[in-house]
mmCIF file of C-alpha atoms in Angstrom:
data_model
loop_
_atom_site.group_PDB
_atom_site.id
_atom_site.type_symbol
_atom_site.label_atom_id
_atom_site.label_comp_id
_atom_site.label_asym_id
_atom_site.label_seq_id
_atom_site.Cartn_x
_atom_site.Cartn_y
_atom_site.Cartn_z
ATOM 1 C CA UNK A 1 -9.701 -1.770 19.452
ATOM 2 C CA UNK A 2 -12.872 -1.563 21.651
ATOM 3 C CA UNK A 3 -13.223 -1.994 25.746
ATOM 4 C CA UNK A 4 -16.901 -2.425 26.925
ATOM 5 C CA UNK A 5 -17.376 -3.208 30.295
ATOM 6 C CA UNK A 6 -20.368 -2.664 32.960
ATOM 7 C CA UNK A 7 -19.834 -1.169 36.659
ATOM 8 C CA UNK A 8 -22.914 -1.877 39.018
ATOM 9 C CA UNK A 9 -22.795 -0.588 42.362
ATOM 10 C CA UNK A 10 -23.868 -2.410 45.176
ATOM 11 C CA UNK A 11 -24.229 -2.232 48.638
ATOM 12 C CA UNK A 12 -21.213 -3.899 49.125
ATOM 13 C CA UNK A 13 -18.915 -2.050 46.443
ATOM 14 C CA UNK A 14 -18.435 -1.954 42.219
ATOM 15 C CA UNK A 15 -18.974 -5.237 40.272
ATOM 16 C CA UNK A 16 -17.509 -5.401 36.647
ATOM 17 C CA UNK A 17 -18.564 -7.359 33.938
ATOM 18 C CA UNK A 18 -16.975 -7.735 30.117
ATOM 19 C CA UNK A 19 -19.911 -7.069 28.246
ATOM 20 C CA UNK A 20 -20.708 -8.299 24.512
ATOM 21 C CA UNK A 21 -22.187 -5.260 22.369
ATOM 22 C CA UNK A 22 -22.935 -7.449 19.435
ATOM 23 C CA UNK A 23 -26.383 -7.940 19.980
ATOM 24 C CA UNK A 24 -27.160 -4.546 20.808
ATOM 25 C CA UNK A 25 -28.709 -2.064 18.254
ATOM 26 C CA UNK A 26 -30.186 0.728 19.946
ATOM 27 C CA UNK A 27 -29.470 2.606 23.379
ATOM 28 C CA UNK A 28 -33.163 0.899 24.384
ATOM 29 C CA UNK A 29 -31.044 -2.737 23.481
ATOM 30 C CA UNK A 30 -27.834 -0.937 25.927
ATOM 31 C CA UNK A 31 -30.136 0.167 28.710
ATOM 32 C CA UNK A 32 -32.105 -2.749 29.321
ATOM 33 C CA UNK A 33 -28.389 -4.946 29.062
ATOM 34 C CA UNK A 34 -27.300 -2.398 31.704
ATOM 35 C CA UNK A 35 -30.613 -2.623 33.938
ATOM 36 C CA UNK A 36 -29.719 -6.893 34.108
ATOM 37 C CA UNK A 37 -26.732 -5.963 35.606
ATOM 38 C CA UNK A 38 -28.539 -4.603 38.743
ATOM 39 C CA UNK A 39 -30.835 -6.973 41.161
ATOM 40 C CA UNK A 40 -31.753 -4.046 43.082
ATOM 41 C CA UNK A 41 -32.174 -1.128 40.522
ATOM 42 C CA UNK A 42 -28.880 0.323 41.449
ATOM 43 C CA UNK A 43 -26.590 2.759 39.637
ATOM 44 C CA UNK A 44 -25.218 0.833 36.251
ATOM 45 C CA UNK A 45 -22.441 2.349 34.407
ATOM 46 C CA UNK A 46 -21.916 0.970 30.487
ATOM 47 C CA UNK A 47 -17.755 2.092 29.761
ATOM 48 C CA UNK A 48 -17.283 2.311 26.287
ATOM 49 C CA UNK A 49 -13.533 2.692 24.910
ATOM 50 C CA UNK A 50 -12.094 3.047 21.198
ATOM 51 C CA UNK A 51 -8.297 2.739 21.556
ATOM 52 C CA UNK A 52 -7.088 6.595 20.995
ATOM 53 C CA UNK A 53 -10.388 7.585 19.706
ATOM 54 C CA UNK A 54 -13.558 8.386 21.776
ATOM 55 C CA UNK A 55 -15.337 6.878 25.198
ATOM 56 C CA UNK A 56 -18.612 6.964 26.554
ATOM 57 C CA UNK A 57 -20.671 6.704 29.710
ATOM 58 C CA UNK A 58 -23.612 5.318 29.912
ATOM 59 C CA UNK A 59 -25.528 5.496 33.328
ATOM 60 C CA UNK A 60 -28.660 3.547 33.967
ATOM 61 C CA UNK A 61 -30.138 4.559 37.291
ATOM 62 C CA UNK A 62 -32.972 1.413 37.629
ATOM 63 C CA UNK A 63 -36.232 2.599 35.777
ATOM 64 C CA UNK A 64 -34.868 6.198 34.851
ATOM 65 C CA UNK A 65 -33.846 7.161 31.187
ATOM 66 C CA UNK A 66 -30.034 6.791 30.495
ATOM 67 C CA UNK A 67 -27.808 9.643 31.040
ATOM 68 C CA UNK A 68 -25.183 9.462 28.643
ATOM 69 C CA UNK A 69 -21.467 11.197 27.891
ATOM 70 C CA UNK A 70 -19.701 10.824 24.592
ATOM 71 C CA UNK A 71 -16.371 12.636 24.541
ATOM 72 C CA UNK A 72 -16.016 13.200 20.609
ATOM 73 C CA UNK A 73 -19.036 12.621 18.674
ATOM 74 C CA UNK A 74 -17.544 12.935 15.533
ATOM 75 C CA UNK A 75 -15.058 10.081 16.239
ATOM 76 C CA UNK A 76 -17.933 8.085 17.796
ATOM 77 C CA UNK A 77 -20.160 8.466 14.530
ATOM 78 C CA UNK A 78 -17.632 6.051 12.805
ATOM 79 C CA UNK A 79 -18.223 3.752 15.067
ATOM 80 C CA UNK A 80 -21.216 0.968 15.179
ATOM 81 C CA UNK A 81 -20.678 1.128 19.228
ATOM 82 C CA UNK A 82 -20.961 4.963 19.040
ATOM 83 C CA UNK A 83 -23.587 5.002 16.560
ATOM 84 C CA UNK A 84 -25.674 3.315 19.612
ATOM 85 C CA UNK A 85 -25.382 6.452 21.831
ATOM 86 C CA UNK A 86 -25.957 9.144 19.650
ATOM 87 C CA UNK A 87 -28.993 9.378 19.342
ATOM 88 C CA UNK A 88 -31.161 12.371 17.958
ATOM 89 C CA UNK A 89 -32.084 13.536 21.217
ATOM 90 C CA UNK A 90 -28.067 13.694 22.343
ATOM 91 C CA UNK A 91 -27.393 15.583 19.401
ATOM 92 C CA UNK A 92 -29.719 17.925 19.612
ATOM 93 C CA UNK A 93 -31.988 17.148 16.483
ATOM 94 C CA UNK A 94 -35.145 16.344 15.719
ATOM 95 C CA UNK A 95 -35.947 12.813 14.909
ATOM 96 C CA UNK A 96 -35.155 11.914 11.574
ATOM 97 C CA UNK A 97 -33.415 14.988 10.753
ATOM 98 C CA UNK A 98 -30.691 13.033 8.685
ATOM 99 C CA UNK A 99 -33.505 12.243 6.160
ATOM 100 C CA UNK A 100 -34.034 14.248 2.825
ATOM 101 C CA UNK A 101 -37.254 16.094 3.061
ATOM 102 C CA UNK A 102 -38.442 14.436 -0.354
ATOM 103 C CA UNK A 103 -40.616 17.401 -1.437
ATOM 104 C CA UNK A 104 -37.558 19.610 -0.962
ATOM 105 C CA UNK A 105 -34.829 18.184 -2.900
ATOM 106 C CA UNK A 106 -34.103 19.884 -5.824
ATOM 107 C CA UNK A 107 -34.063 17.753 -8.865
ATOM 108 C CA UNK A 108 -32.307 19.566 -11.592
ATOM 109 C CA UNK A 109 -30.977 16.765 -13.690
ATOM 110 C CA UNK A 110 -27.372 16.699 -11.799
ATOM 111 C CA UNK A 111 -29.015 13.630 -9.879
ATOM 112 C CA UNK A 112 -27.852 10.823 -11.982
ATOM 113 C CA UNK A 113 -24.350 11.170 -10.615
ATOM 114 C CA UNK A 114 -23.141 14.734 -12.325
ATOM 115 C CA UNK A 115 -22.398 17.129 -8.650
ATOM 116 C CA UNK A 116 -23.684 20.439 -9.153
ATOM 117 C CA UNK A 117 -21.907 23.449 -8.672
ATOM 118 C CA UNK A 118 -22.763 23.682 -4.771
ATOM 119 C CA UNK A 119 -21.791 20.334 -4.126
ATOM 120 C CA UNK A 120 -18.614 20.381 -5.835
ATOM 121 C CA UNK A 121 -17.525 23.065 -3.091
ATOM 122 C CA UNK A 122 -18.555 21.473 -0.650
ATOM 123 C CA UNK A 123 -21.562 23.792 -0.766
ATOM 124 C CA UNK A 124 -25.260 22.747 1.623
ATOM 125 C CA UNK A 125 -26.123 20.044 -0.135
ATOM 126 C CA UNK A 126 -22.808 17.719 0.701
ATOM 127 C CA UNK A 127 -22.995 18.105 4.261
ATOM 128 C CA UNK A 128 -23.315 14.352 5.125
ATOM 129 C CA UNK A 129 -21.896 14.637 8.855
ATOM 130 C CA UNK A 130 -22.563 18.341 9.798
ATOM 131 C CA UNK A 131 -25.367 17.456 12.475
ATOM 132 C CA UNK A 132 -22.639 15.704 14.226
ATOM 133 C CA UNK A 133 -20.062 18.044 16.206
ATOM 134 C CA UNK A 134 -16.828 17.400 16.845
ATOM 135 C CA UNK A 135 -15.840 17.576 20.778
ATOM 136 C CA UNK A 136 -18.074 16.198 23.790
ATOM 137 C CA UNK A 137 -21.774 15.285 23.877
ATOM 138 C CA UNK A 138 -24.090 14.761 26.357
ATOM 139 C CA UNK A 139 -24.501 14.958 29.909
ATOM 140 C CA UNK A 140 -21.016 16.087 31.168
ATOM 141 C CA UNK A 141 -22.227 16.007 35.252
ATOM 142 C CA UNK A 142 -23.067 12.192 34.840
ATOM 143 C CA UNK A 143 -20.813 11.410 36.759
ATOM 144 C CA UNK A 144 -20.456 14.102 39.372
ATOM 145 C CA UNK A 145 -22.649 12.438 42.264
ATOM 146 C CA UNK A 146 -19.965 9.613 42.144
ATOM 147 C CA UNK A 147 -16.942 12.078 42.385
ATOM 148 C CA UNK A 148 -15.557 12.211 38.645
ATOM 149 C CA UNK A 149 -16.340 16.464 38.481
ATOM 150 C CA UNK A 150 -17.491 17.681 34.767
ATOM 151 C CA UNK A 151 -13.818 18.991 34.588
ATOM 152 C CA UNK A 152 -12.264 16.131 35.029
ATOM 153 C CA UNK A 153 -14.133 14.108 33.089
ATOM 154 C CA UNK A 154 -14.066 16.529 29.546
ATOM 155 C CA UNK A 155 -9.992 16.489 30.411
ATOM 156 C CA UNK A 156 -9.981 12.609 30.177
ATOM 157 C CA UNK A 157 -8.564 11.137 27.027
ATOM 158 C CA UNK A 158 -6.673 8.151 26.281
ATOM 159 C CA UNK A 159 -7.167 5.771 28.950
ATOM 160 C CA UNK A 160 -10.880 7.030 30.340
ATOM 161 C CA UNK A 161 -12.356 3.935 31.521
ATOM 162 C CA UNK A 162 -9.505 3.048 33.590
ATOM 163 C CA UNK A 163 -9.281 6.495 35.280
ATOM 164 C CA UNK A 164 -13.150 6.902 35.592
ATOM 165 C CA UNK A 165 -12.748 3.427 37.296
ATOM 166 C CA UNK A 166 -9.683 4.453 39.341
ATOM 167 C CA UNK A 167 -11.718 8.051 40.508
ATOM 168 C CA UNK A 168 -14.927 5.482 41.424
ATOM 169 C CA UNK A 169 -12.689 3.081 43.520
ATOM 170 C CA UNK A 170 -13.561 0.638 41.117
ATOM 171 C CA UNK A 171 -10.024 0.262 39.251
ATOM 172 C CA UNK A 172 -9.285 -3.590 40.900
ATOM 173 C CA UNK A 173 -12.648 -4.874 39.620
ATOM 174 C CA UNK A 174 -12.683 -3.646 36.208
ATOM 175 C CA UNK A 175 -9.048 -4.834 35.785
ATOM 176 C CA UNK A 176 -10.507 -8.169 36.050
ATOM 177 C CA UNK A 177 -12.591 -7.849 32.719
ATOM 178 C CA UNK A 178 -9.957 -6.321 30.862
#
């Protein structure tokens, strides 16, 4: 089960809204959903939960490029919502590093379905999810202006947004959208 939910500060506090992620394809789609939150280009955070699986922060300061926190990419990578934040850049690869280099493949006749020796142990050429690590991603300090320390926020685990929420003084408003 997912939890999305948006946390813009004002000058008068936190305001939470349930946000729909259907729509949105790429962080660009999440950024500029984030950025309508804000009248005044204020701080926008995007809270993104899997139930007993991964969360992630995404933090739109008005113009700037999102700053973003995963806490287990791996876990994230199986998920359309967590497919959204890592992006090449986050994961420290070049852009379409996940495509075969066409000239390089080696076409030995074990194409047509027959693994060869090296991918039958698991050798180089099956590594379909290597590039993505297991663990946290990302900008661990996002945070840290607002009083959630890079500590605190790796230790978080099952119920993140509510204690990122609790740490911003923002706990009663997002407990609205839930």
């Amino acid at each position: 089960m997912y939890f999305a939910a948006l946390l813009a500060r004002t000058e008068d506090g936190w305001e939470a809204s349930d946000t729909e992620l259907d729509d949105v394809e790429t962080l660009s789609d999440l950024a500029d959903l984030a950025r309508e939150a804000s009248a005044d280009e204020d701080t926008v955070l995007v809270l993104i939960e899997q139930e007993d699986g991964w969360f992630g922060v995404v933090r739109v300061d008005g113009e700037e490029d999102p700053r973003i926190y995963v806490s287990d990419a791996a876990a994230a990578a199986r998920s359309s919502y967590g497919e959204i934040l890592l992006t090449d850049e986050l994961l420290g690869r070049e852009p379409g590093d996940d495509v075969p280099d066409l000239d390089a493949l080696d076409l030995d006749g074990t194409e047509d379905g027959e693994p060869d020796d090296e991918d039958a142990d698991g050798g180089p050429s099956a590594a379909s999810g290597e590039s993505v690590p297991h663990g946290p991603v990302g900008d661990a300090q996002v945070l840290e202006d607002l009083g959630v320390t890079e500590k605190e926020l790796r230790s978080m685990t099952e119920d993140a947004v509510s204690e990122i929420a609790e740490a911003l003084g923002a706990s009663e408003v997002l407990e609205t959208v839930r």
